[in-house]
mmCIF file of C-alpha atoms in Angstrom:
data_model
loop_
_atom_site.group_PDB
_atom_site.id
_atom_site.type_symbol
_atom_site.label_atom_id
_atom_site.label_comp_id
_atom_site.label_asym_id
_atom_site.label_seq_id
_atom_site.Cartn_x
_atom_site.Cartn_y
_atom_site.Cartn_z
ATOM 1 C CA UNK J 1 -131.204 -113.842 -57.360
ATOM 2 C CA UNK J 2 -131.458 -113.695 -53.576
ATOM 3 C CA UNK J 3 -134.797 -112.261 -52.524
ATOM 4 C CA UNK J 4 -134.873 -109.225 -50.305
ATOM 5 C CA UNK J 5 -136.857 -109.820 -47.145
ATOM 6 C CA UNK J 6 -138.860 -107.201 -45.398
ATOM 7 C CA UNK J 7 -137.433 -106.863 -41.902
ATOM 8 C CA UNK J 8 -137.966 -104.163 -39.349
ATOM 9 C CA UNK J 9 -135.169 -101.636 -39.085
ATOM 10 C CA UNK J 10 -134.492 -98.772 -36.671
ATOM 11 C CA UNK J 11 -134.901 -95.078 -37.289
ATOM 12 C CA UNK J 12 -134.257 -92.182 -34.945
ATOM 13 C CA UNK J 13 -137.283 -89.998 -34.313
ATOM 14 C CA UNK J 14 -136.194 -86.411 -35.002
ATOM 15 C CA UNK J 15 -138.325 -84.614 -32.366
ATOM 16 C CA UNK J 16 -137.629 -87.010 -29.507
ATOM 17 C CA UNK J 17 -134.306 -88.516 -30.540
ATOM 18 C CA UNK J 18 -135.630 -91.981 -29.682
ATOM 19 C CA UNK J 19 -135.092 -95.081 -31.837
ATOM 20 C CA UNK J 20 -138.237 -96.279 -33.621
ATOM 21 C CA UNK J 21 -138.824 -99.321 -35.848
ATOM 22 C CA UNK J 22 -138.931 -98.810 -39.611
ATOM 23 C CA UNK J 23 -141.279 -101.464 -40.964
ATOM 24 C CA UNK J 24 -140.463 -100.584 -44.597
ATOM 25 C CA UNK J 25 -136.677 -101.093 -44.493
ATOM 26 C CA UNK J 26 -135.490 -104.006 -46.646
ATOM 27 C CA UNK J 27 -132.544 -106.163 -45.491
ATOM 28 C CA UNK J 28 -130.918 -108.717 -47.790
ATOM 29 C CA UNK J 29 -131.026 -112.267 -46.460
ATOM 30 C CA UNK J 30 -127.755 -113.349 -48.148
ATOM 31 C CA UNK J 31 -125.132 -115.471 -46.398
ATOM 32 C CA UNK J 32 -122.759 -112.510 -46.562
ATOM 33 C CA UNK J 33 -125.018 -110.083 -44.696
ATOM 34 C CA UNK J 34 -125.979 -112.797 -42.211
ATOM 35 C CA UNK J 35 -122.286 -113.667 -41.612
ATOM 36 C CA UNK J 36 -122.726 -117.299 -42.650
ATOM 37 C CA UNK J 37 -119.867 -117.574 -45.162
ATOM 38 C CA UNK J 38 -117.409 -120.467 -44.707
ATOM 39 C CA UNK J 39 -114.559 -119.545 -42.383
ATOM 40 C CA UNK J 40 -111.582 -121.231 -40.753
ATOM 41 C CA UNK J 41 -112.237 -121.464 -37.026
ATOM 42 C CA UNK J 42 -109.457 -123.625 -35.582
ATOM 43 C CA UNK J 43 -109.610 -125.021 -32.087
ATOM 44 C CA UNK J 44 -106.246 -124.566 -30.383
ATOM 45 C CA UNK J 45 -105.921 -127.735 -28.360
ATOM 46 C CA UNK J 46 -102.874 -128.166 -26.054
ATOM 47 C CA UNK J 47 -101.292 -130.573 -28.545
ATOM 48 C CA UNK J 48 -101.589 -128.035 -31.354
ATOM 49 C CA UNK J 49 -100.178 -125.163 -29.261
ATOM 50 C CA UNK J 50 -97.238 -127.205 -27.947
ATOM 51 C CA UNK J 51 -96.449 -128.508 -31.443
ATOM 52 C CA UNK J 52 -96.605 -125.005 -32.928
ATOM 53 C CA UNK J 53 -94.221 -123.497 -30.351
ATOM 54 C CA UNK J 54 -91.839 -126.439 -30.751
ATOM 55 C CA UNK J 55 -91.854 -126.066 -34.553
ATOM 56 C CA UNK J 56 -91.076 -122.335 -34.340
ATOM 57 C CA UNK J 57 -88.198 -123.052 -31.959
ATOM 58 C CA UNK J 58 -86.796 -125.757 -34.248
ATOM 59 C CA UNK J 59 -86.851 -123.342 -37.207
ATOM 60 C CA UNK J 60 -85.679 -120.147 -35.487
ATOM 61 C CA UNK J 61 -82.753 -121.437 -33.408
ATOM 62 C CA UNK J 62 -80.726 -122.838 -36.367
ATOM 63 C CA UNK J 63 -81.359 -119.607 -38.287
ATOM 64 C CA UNK J 64 -80.119 -117.595 -35.306
ATOM 65 C CA UNK J 65 -76.999 -119.728 -34.946
ATOM 66 C CA UNK J 66 -76.235 -119.431 -38.682
ATOM 67 C CA UNK J 67 -76.744 -115.661 -38.570
ATOM 68 C CA UNK J 68 -74.392 -115.249 -35.594
ATOM 69 C CA UNK J 69 -71.721 -117.425 -37.214
ATOM 70 C CA UNK J 70 -71.970 -115.382 -40.423
ATOM 71 C CA UNK J 71 -71.708 -112.132 -38.464
ATOM 72 C CA UNK J 72 -68.674 -113.398 -36.554
ATOM 73 C CA UNK J 73 -66.945 -114.250 -39.838
ATOM 74 C CA UNK J 74 -66.956 -110.560 -40.776
ATOM 75 C CA UNK J 75 -63.612 -108.854 -40.149
ATOM 76 C CA UNK J 76 -63.982 -105.193 -39.260
ATOM 77 C CA UNK J 77 -61.583 -102.347 -38.475
ATOM 78 C CA UNK J 78 -63.105 -99.250 -36.890
ATOM 79 C CA UNK J 79 -61.006 -96.129 -36.293
ATOM 80 C CA UNK J 80 -62.427 -92.992 -34.685
ATOM 81 C CA UNK J 81 -60.350 -90.041 -35.794
ATOM 82 C CA UNK J 82 -62.164 -86.709 -35.373
ATOM 83 C CA UNK J 83 -60.420 -85.984 -32.063
ATOM 84 C CA UNK J 84 -57.101 -87.679 -32.840
ATOM 85 C CA UNK J 85 -56.650 -85.509 -35.941
ATOM 86 C CA UNK J 86 -56.979 -82.215 -34.083
ATOM 87 C CA UNK J 87 -53.601 -80.527 -33.367
ATOM 88 C CA UNK J 88 -52.766 -80.469 -29.631
ATOM 89 C CA UNK J 89 -52.731 -76.671 -29.661
ATOM 90 C CA UNK J 90 -56.343 -76.590 -30.908
ATOM 91 C CA UNK J 91 -57.773 -79.367 -28.772
ATOM 92 C CA UNK J 92 -59.836 -76.853 -26.770
ATOM 93 C CA UNK J 93 -61.055 -75.021 -29.859
ATOM 94 C CA UNK J 94 -62.047 -77.739 -32.314
ATOM 95 C CA UNK J 95 -64.610 -75.577 -34.117
ATOM 96 C CA UNK J 96 -61.955 -72.892 -34.674
ATOM 97 C CA UNK J 97 -59.621 -75.555 -36.035
ATOM 98 C CA UNK J 98 -62.082 -76.960 -38.563
ATOM 99 C CA UNK J 99 -63.223 -73.499 -39.708
ATOM 100 C CA UNK J 100 -59.719 -72.123 -40.212
ATOM 101 C CA UNK J 101 -58.627 -72.796 -43.819
ATOM 102 C CA UNK J 102 -55.011 -71.889 -42.996
ATOM 103 C CA UNK J 103 -54.625 -74.961 -40.766
ATOM 104 C CA UNK J 104 -53.811 -78.195 -42.597
ATOM 105 C CA UNK J 105 -56.469 -80.868 -42.230
ATOM 106 C CA UNK J 106 -54.221 -83.724 -43.382
ATOM 107 C CA UNK J 107 -53.970 -86.518 -40.857
ATOM 108 C CA UNK J 108 -52.161 -89.862 -40.848
ATOM 109 C CA UNK J 109 -53.579 -92.978 -39.202
ATOM 110 C CA UNK J 110 -52.122 -96.488 -38.800
ATOM 111 C CA UNK J 111 -54.460 -99.488 -38.897
ATOM 112 C CA UNK J 112 -53.482 -103.069 -38.072
ATOM 113 C CA UNK J 113 -55.369 -105.864 -39.805
ATOM 114 C CA UNK J 114 -56.585 -108.274 -37.054
ATOM 115 C CA UNK J 115 -57.386 -111.188 -39.398
ATOM 116 C CA UNK J 116 -57.107 -111.992 -43.082
ATOM 117 C CA UNK J 117 -59.550 -109.821 -45.012
ATOM 118 C CA UNK J 118 -60.608 -111.267 -48.343
ATOM 119 C CA UNK J 119 -61.486 -108.895 -51.153
ATOM 120 C CA UNK J 120 -63.520 -106.879 -51.642
ATOM 121 C CA UNK J 121 -62.851 -104.853 -48.494
ATOM 122 C CA UNK J 122 -65.550 -102.221 -48.103
ATOM 123 C CA UNK J 123 -64.579 -98.742 -46.940
ATOM 124 C CA UNK J 124 -67.254 -96.828 -45.003
ATOM 125 C CA UNK J 125 -67.415 -93.561 -43.139
ATOM 126 C CA UNK J 126 -69.526 -93.543 -40.002
ATOM 127 C CA UNK J 127 -71.129 -90.512 -38.408
ATOM 128 C CA UNK J 128 -72.601 -90.428 -34.906
ATOM 129 C CA UNK J 129 -75.100 -87.883 -33.591
ATOM 130 C CA UNK J 130 -75.982 -86.701 -37.115
ATOM 131 C CA UNK J 131 -79.762 -86.583 -37.541
ATOM 132 C CA UNK J 132 -80.339 -87.033 -41.250
ATOM 133 C CA UNK J 133 -83.888 -88.047 -40.349
ATOM 134 C CA UNK J 134 -84.806 -84.561 -39.111
ATOM 135 C CA UNK J 135 -88.031 -83.518 -40.829
ATOM 136 C CA UNK J 136 -86.776 -80.198 -42.234
ATOM 137 C CA UNK J 137 -83.517 -81.779 -43.375
ATOM 138 C CA UNK J 138 -85.201 -84.709 -45.163
ATOM 139 C CA UNK J 139 -87.606 -82.382 -46.997
ATOM 140 C CA UNK J 140 -84.882 -79.948 -48.086
ATOM 141 C CA UNK J 141 -84.445 -81.233 -51.656
ATOM 142 C CA UNK J 142 -86.306 -81.204 -54.964
ATOM 143 C CA UNK J 143 -86.471 -84.523 -56.787
ATOM 144 C CA UNK J 144 -87.755 -82.972 -60.022
ATOM 145 C CA UNK J 145 -84.670 -80.750 -60.227
ATOM 146 C CA UNK J 146 -82.351 -83.701 -59.601
ATOM 147 C CA UNK J 147 -84.007 -85.732 -62.353
ATOM 148 C CA UNK J 148 -84.591 -83.299 -65.204
ATOM 149 C CA UNK J 149 -82.353 -80.504 -66.532
ATOM 150 C CA UNK J 150 -85.395 -78.519 -67.681
ATOM 151 C CA UNK J 151 -86.554 -78.327 -64.044
ATOM 152 C CA UNK J 152 -83.487 -76.424 -62.800
ATOM 153 C CA UNK J 153 -85.692 -73.628 -61.435
ATOM 154 C CA UNK J 154 -87.789 -76.100 -59.418
ATOM 155 C CA UNK J 155 -86.403 -75.228 -55.997
ATOM 156 C CA UNK J 156 -89.537 -75.507 -53.872
ATOM 157 C CA UNK J 157 -88.790 -77.211 -50.568
ATOM 158 C CA UNK J 158 -85.063 -76.441 -50.773
ATOM 159 C CA UNK J 159 -84.979 -73.642 -48.196
ATOM 160 C CA UNK J 160 -82.592 -72.249 -47.132
ATOM 161 C CA UNK J 161 -80.235 -73.413 -49.927
ATOM 162 C CA UNK J 162 -82.318 -72.753 -53.035
ATOM 163 C CA UNK J 163 -80.741 -69.793 -54.874
ATOM 164 C CA UNK J 164 -77.410 -68.023 -55.234
ATOM 165 C CA UNK J 165 -76.861 -64.352 -54.379
ATOM 166 C CA UNK J 166 -77.884 -63.317 -57.912
ATOM 167 C CA UNK J 167 -81.143 -65.244 -57.700
ATOM 168 C CA UNK J 168 -80.155 -68.096 -60.026
ATOM 169 C CA UNK J 169 -81.006 -71.573 -58.725
ATOM 170 C CA UNK J 170 -78.573 -73.838 -56.942
ATOM 171 C CA UNK J 171 -78.313 -77.282 -58.505
ATOM 172 C CA UNK J 172 -78.596 -79.512 -56.541
ATOM 173 C CA UNK J 173 -80.490 -77.408 -54.039
ATOM 174 C CA UNK J 174 -81.362 -78.126 -50.431
ATOM 175 C CA UNK J 175 -79.651 -78.867 -47.137
ATOM 176 C CA UNK J 176 -78.952 -82.532 -47.875
ATOM 177 C CA UNK J 177 -76.744 -81.779 -50.875
ATOM 178 C CA UNK J 178 -75.266 -78.695 -49.184
ATOM 179 C CA UNK J 179 -74.034 -80.802 -46.227
ATOM 180 C CA UNK J 180 -72.268 -83.379 -48.443
ATOM 181 C CA UNK J 181 -69.598 -85.348 -46.553
ATOM 182 C CA UNK J 182 -66.140 -84.308 -47.771
ATOM 183 C CA UNK J 183 -63.491 -86.176 -45.794
ATOM 184 C CA UNK J 184 -61.186 -88.117 -48.130
ATOM 185 C CA UNK J 185 -59.071 -91.217 -47.554
ATOM 186 C CA UNK J 186 -56.071 -92.750 -49.318
ATOM 187 C CA UNK J 187 -54.440 -96.027 -48.297
ATOM 188 C CA UNK J 188 -50.982 -97.578 -48.542
ATOM 189 C CA UNK J 189 -49.610 -100.868 -47.228
ATOM 190 C CA UNK J 190 -46.430 -102.880 -47.236
ATOM 191 C CA UNK J 191 -43.509 -100.796 -48.464
ATOM 192 C CA UNK J 192 -45.632 -97.830 -49.389
ATOM 193 C CA UNK J 193 -47.649 -99.618 -52.089
ATOM 194 C CA UNK J 194 -50.826 -97.717 -52.822
ATOM 195 C CA UNK J 195 -54.215 -99.347 -52.296
ATOM 196 C CA UNK J 196 -56.677 -98.186 -54.936
ATOM 197 C CA UNK J 197 -60.189 -97.427 -53.716
ATOM 198 C CA UNK J 198 -62.792 -98.275 -56.350
ATOM 199 C CA UNK J 199 -65.641 -95.760 -56.116
ATOM 200 C CA UNK J 200 -67.632 -97.079 -59.078
ATOM 201 C CA UNK J 201 -71.106 -98.510 -58.439
ATOM 202 C CA UNK J 202 -71.117 -97.595 -54.752
ATOM 203 C CA UNK J 203 -74.639 -96.173 -55.072
ATOM 204 C CA UNK J 204 -77.914 -97.909 -55.853
ATOM 205 C CA UNK J 205 -78.408 -98.514 -59.558
ATOM 206 C CA UNK J 206 -82.051 -97.455 -59.287
ATOM 207 C CA UNK J 207 -80.927 -94.100 -57.873
ATOM 208 C CA UNK J 208 -78.423 -93.527 -60.692
ATOM 209 C CA UNK J 209 -80.895 -94.489 -63.401
ATOM 210 C CA UNK J 210 -84.092 -92.903 -62.139
ATOM 211 C CA UNK J 211 -83.461 -90.269 -59.460
ATOM 212 C CA UNK J 212 -80.433 -88.356 -60.769
ATOM 213 C CA UNK J 213 -80.430 -87.111 -64.345
ATOM 214 C CA UNK J 214 -77.674 -87.817 -66.853
ATOM 215 C CA UNK J 215 -78.186 -84.308 -68.255
ATOM 216 C CA UNK J 216 -78.294 -82.461 -64.907
ATOM 217 C CA UNK J 217 -75.041 -80.672 -63.983
ATOM 218 C CA UNK J 218 -74.120 -78.836 -60.762
ATOM 219 C CA UNK J 219 -74.650 -75.103 -60.863
ATOM 220 C CA UNK J 220 -73.890 -72.481 -58.186
ATOM 221 C CA UNK J 221 -73.186 -75.325 -55.766
ATOM 222 C CA UNK J 222 -71.352 -74.245 -52.575
ATOM 223 C CA UNK J 223 -70.964 -70.762 -54.064
ATOM 224 C CA UNK J 224 -72.194 -68.968 -50.948
ATOM 225 C CA UNK J 225 -70.172 -67.533 -48.118
ATOM 226 C CA UNK J 226 -71.006 -70.458 -45.840
ATOM 227 C CA UNK J 227 -70.018 -73.905 -47.092
ATOM 228 C CA UNK J 228 -71.752 -76.913 -45.629
ATOM 229 C CA UNK J 229 -69.588 -79.683 -47.034
ATOM 230 C CA UNK J 230 -67.988 -81.003 -50.196
ATOM 231 C CA UNK J 231 -68.029 -79.574 -53.711
ATOM 232 C CA UNK J 232 -69.078 -81.241 -56.965
ATOM 233 C CA UNK J 233 -67.456 -81.451 -60.383
ATOM 234 C CA UNK J 234 -69.486 -79.070 -62.604
ATOM 235 C CA UNK J 235 -68.489 -81.081 -65.682
ATOM 236 C CA UNK J 236 -69.967 -84.350 -64.469
ATOM 237 C CA UNK J 237 -73.733 -85.074 -64.466
ATOM 238 C CA UNK J 238 -75.360 -85.877 -61.151
ATOM 239 C CA UNK J 239 -75.908 -89.493 -62.226
ATOM 240 C CA UNK J 240 -72.102 -89.915 -62.245
ATOM 241 C CA UNK J 241 -71.443 -88.210 -58.898
ATOM 242 C CA UNK J 242 -71.892 -91.267 -56.741
ATOM 243 C CA UNK J 243 -70.641 -89.749 -53.485
ATOM 244 C CA UNK J 244 -73.560 -87.322 -53.697
ATOM 245 C CA UNK J 245 -76.042 -90.093 -54.565
ATOM 246 C CA UNK J 246 -74.908 -92.170 -51.581
ATOM 247 C CA UNK J 247 -75.118 -89.164 -49.257
ATOM 248 C CA UNK J 248 -78.597 -88.154 -50.396
ATOM 249 C CA UNK J 249 -80.101 -91.509 -49.475
ATOM 250 C CA UNK J 250 -80.773 -90.268 -45.950
ATOM 251 C CA UNK J 251 -80.280 -92.492 -42.917
ATOM 252 C CA UNK J 252 -83.065 -93.375 -40.490
ATOM 253 C CA UNK J 253 -80.923 -93.280 -37.346
ATOM 254 C CA UNK J 254 -78.451 -90.716 -35.952
ATOM 255 C CA UNK J 255 -75.591 -93.238 -36.177
ATOM 256 C CA UNK J 256 -75.055 -94.484 -39.706
ATOM 257 C CA UNK J 257 -72.480 -95.712 -42.187
ATOM 258 C CA UNK J 258 -72.222 -94.845 -45.856
ATOM 259 C CA UNK J 259 -70.132 -96.590 -48.467
ATOM 260 C CA UNK J 260 -67.019 -94.694 -49.554
ATOM 261 C CA UNK J 261 -65.532 -97.306 -51.877
ATOM 262 C CA UNK J 262 -64.023 -100.786 -52.188
ATOM 263 C CA UNK J 263 -60.444 -102.065 -51.857
ATOM 264 C CA UNK J 264 -60.203 -104.952 -54.284
ATOM 265 C CA UNK J 265 -57.134 -106.743 -52.938
ATOM 266 C CA UNK J 266 -56.751 -109.154 -50.012
ATOM 267 C CA UNK J 267 -55.370 -107.799 -46.748
ATOM 268 C CA UNK J 268 -53.302 -110.154 -44.610
ATOM 269 C CA UNK J 269 -53.298 -110.606 -40.837
ATOM 270 C CA UNK J 270 -51.037 -108.182 -38.902
ATOM 271 C CA UNK J 271 -50.522 -106.057 -42.023
ATOM 272 C CA UNK J 272 -50.188 -102.330 -41.312
ATOM 273 C CA UNK J 273 -52.389 -100.002 -43.361
ATOM 274 C CA UNK J 274 -51.429 -96.331 -43.491
ATOM 275 C CA UNK J 275 -54.328 -93.953 -44.041
ATOM 276 C CA UNK J 276 -53.812 -90.394 -45.198
ATOM 277 C CA UNK J 277 -57.055 -88.545 -44.644
ATOM 278 C CA UNK J 278 -58.330 -85.027 -45.043
ATOM 279 C CA UNK J 279 -60.298 -84.142 -41.932
ATOM 280 C CA UNK J 280 -62.543 -81.554 -43.607
ATOM 281 C CA UNK J 281 -66.030 -82.328 -42.356
ATOM 282 C CA UNK J 282 -67.261 -80.292 -39.400
ATOM 283 C CA UNK J 283 -68.826 -82.531 -36.765
ATOM 284 C CA UNK J 284 -67.431 -80.486 -33.872
ATOM 285 C CA UNK J 285 -70.232 -77.920 -33.970
ATOM 286 C CA UNK J 286 -72.838 -80.493 -32.953
ATOM 287 C CA UNK J 287 -70.729 -82.963 -30.957
ATOM 288 C CA UNK J 288 -70.629 -85.586 -33.684
ATOM 289 C CA UNK J 289 -68.140 -88.411 -34.130
ATOM 290 C CA UNK J 290 -66.383 -89.631 -37.269
ATOM 291 C CA UNK J 291 -65.104 -93.128 -37.840
ATOM 292 C CA UNK J 292 -63.362 -94.882 -40.699
ATOM 293 C CA UNK J 293 -64.536 -98.472 -41.156
ATOM 294 C CA UNK J 294 -62.935 -101.253 -43.202
ATOM 295 C CA UNK J 295 -65.096 -104.353 -43.388
ATOM 296 C CA UNK J 296 -65.551 -107.620 -45.245
ATOM 297 C CA UNK J 297 -68.973 -109.152 -45.898
ATOM 298 C CA UNK J 298 -70.685 -112.529 -45.886
ATOM 299 C CA UNK J 299 -73.876 -113.957 -47.400
ATOM 300 C CA UNK J 300 -75.757 -112.040 -44.697
ATOM 301 C CA UNK J 301 -74.006 -108.722 -45.313
ATOM 302 C CA UNK J 302 -71.853 -106.841 -42.809
ATOM 303 C CA UNK J 303 -71.327 -107.376 -39.096
ATOM 304 C CA UNK J 304 -74.634 -107.341 -37.247
ATOM 305 C CA UNK J 305 -75.379 -109.622 -34.295
ATOM 306 C CA UNK J 306 -78.902 -108.306 -33.750
ATOM 307 C CA UNK J 307 -80.600 -110.596 -36.263
ATOM 308 C CA UNK J 308 -78.996 -113.742 -34.843
ATOM 309 C CA UNK J 309 -79.757 -112.743 -31.253
ATOM 310 C CA UNK J 310 -83.368 -111.960 -32.177
ATOM 311 C CA UNK J 311 -83.899 -115.376 -33.817
ATOM 312 C CA UNK J 312 -82.256 -117.176 -30.880
ATOM 313 C CA UNK J 313 -84.351 -115.225 -28.368
ATOM 314 C CA UNK J 314 -87.652 -115.985 -30.100
ATOM 315 C CA UNK J 315 -86.700 -119.618 -30.674
ATOM 316 C CA UNK J 316 -85.598 -120.065 -27.066
ATOM 317 C CA UNK J 317 -88.775 -118.427 -25.780
ATOM 318 C CA UNK J 318 -90.906 -120.757 -27.921
ATOM 319 C CA UNK J 319 -89.059 -123.808 -26.603
ATOM 320 C CA UNK J 320 -89.548 -122.570 -23.045
ATOM 321 C CA UNK J 321 -93.290 -122.029 -23.578
ATOM 322 C CA UNK J 322 -93.649 -125.427 -25.251
ATOM 323 C CA UNK J 323 -91.930 -127.070 -22.269
ATOM 324 C CA UNK J 324 -94.023 -125.123 -19.731
ATOM 325 C CA UNK J 325 -97.303 -125.944 -21.497
ATOM 326 C CA UNK J 326 -96.302 -129.624 -21.735
ATOM 327 C CA UNK J 327 -95.629 -129.789 -17.983
ATOM 328 C CA UNK J 328 -98.923 -128.055 -17.158
ATOM 329 C CA UNK J 329 -100.822 -130.321 -19.553
ATOM 330 C CA UNK J 330 -99.312 -133.474 -18.025
ATOM 331 C CA UNK J 331 -99.637 -132.400 -14.387
ATOM 332 C CA UNK J 332 -103.055 -130.739 -14.522
ATOM 333 C CA UNK J 333 -104.790 -131.786 -17.745
ATOM 334 C CA UNK J 334 -108.118 -130.184 -18.602
ATOM 335 C CA UNK J 335 -110.840 -132.092 -20.359
ATOM 336 C CA UNK J 336 -111.908 -130.469 -23.594
ATOM 337 C CA UNK J 337 -115.523 -129.871 -24.396
ATOM 338 C CA UNK J 338 -117.305 -131.341 -27.403
ATOM 339 C CA UNK J 339 -116.380 -129.188 -30.473
ATOM 340 C CA UNK J 340 -119.546 -130.318 -32.258
ATOM 341 C CA UNK J 341 -121.576 -128.231 -29.826
ATOM 342 C CA UNK J 342 -119.958 -124.976 -30.938
ATOM 343 C CA UNK J 343 -122.381 -122.578 -32.591
ATOM 344 C CA UNK J 344 -120.676 -122.650 -35.996
ATOM 345 C CA UNK J 345 -120.795 -126.453 -36.059
ATOM 346 C CA UNK J 346 -124.543 -126.658 -35.527
ATOM 347 C CA UNK J 347 -127.165 -126.388 -38.229
ATOM 348 C CA UNK J 348 -129.329 -124.048 -36.229
ATOM 349 C CA UNK J 349 -130.434 -120.972 -38.097
ATOM 350 C CA UNK J 350 -130.305 -118.817 -34.984
ATOM 351 C CA UNK J 351 -127.368 -116.456 -34.236
#
């Protein structure tokens, strides 16, 4: 057992506020309290610093090149359609167009495949200027209600979409579910041959298994006078309604893509894809944009040059610093002191 040594401490005198010595305070004389435990205290010599920067550059630059090559291998078709699908007579009143149920929202688009696209071809919808990360929007849901049928009346946090006109709860409640994306797409190619879009397993398995109940069914959903988005099948449990599950995993940025489905056939270069879409979702009220995206993937995922550029930038910077330090060290070398004279290398008991 380490003995406790009697050492003078400091106390503040209450009347005067001055610090006074406390001769009775005991302070442990352990290596921990005296900060004498073994520690790694490296000395960064020029050779070590230059070698470290060079090593980082050697590792990062190949990773950056590989990431950029993988990103460039992704074939992507992006088609913005929210303006193109508005009838010419309504081009100056887009909100009136989208809110008028008498006007057909069916729109036809032609896409040309720029390169061979190997299956699976992922179908995404992209929204711009849609802030799913807004604090009130993100909080407008109730996870207990989504998970458990017995918690249907748990609507706290779901304002303003928590109950129907008769007071019964809305399931699922909240603004996120209420604003469900509801544009639909169907594809044909060649001589009118239909391209099937597989919508199975487009959501996270953990979400289906743990966040959305197999015994929870929609109730009173989109039953109000003002509809925010798509409807749900009241005969299917929430765990099977994958469009909803994908939508309710909110995005961190105002421009985002969400998976709509997969086309599980190869698409050939210069092939023409005809898209019949229902332009139902209202982005005109807030100046949003809608895009249809068809994309392949690689071992790194979808098309994203940022990661490769970031690795190349850091690797290049490290090579530049290593070169600069080498030149400085050769032109104006500095003599290092004796490391044995450092305080932690001496056996002196003083601090």
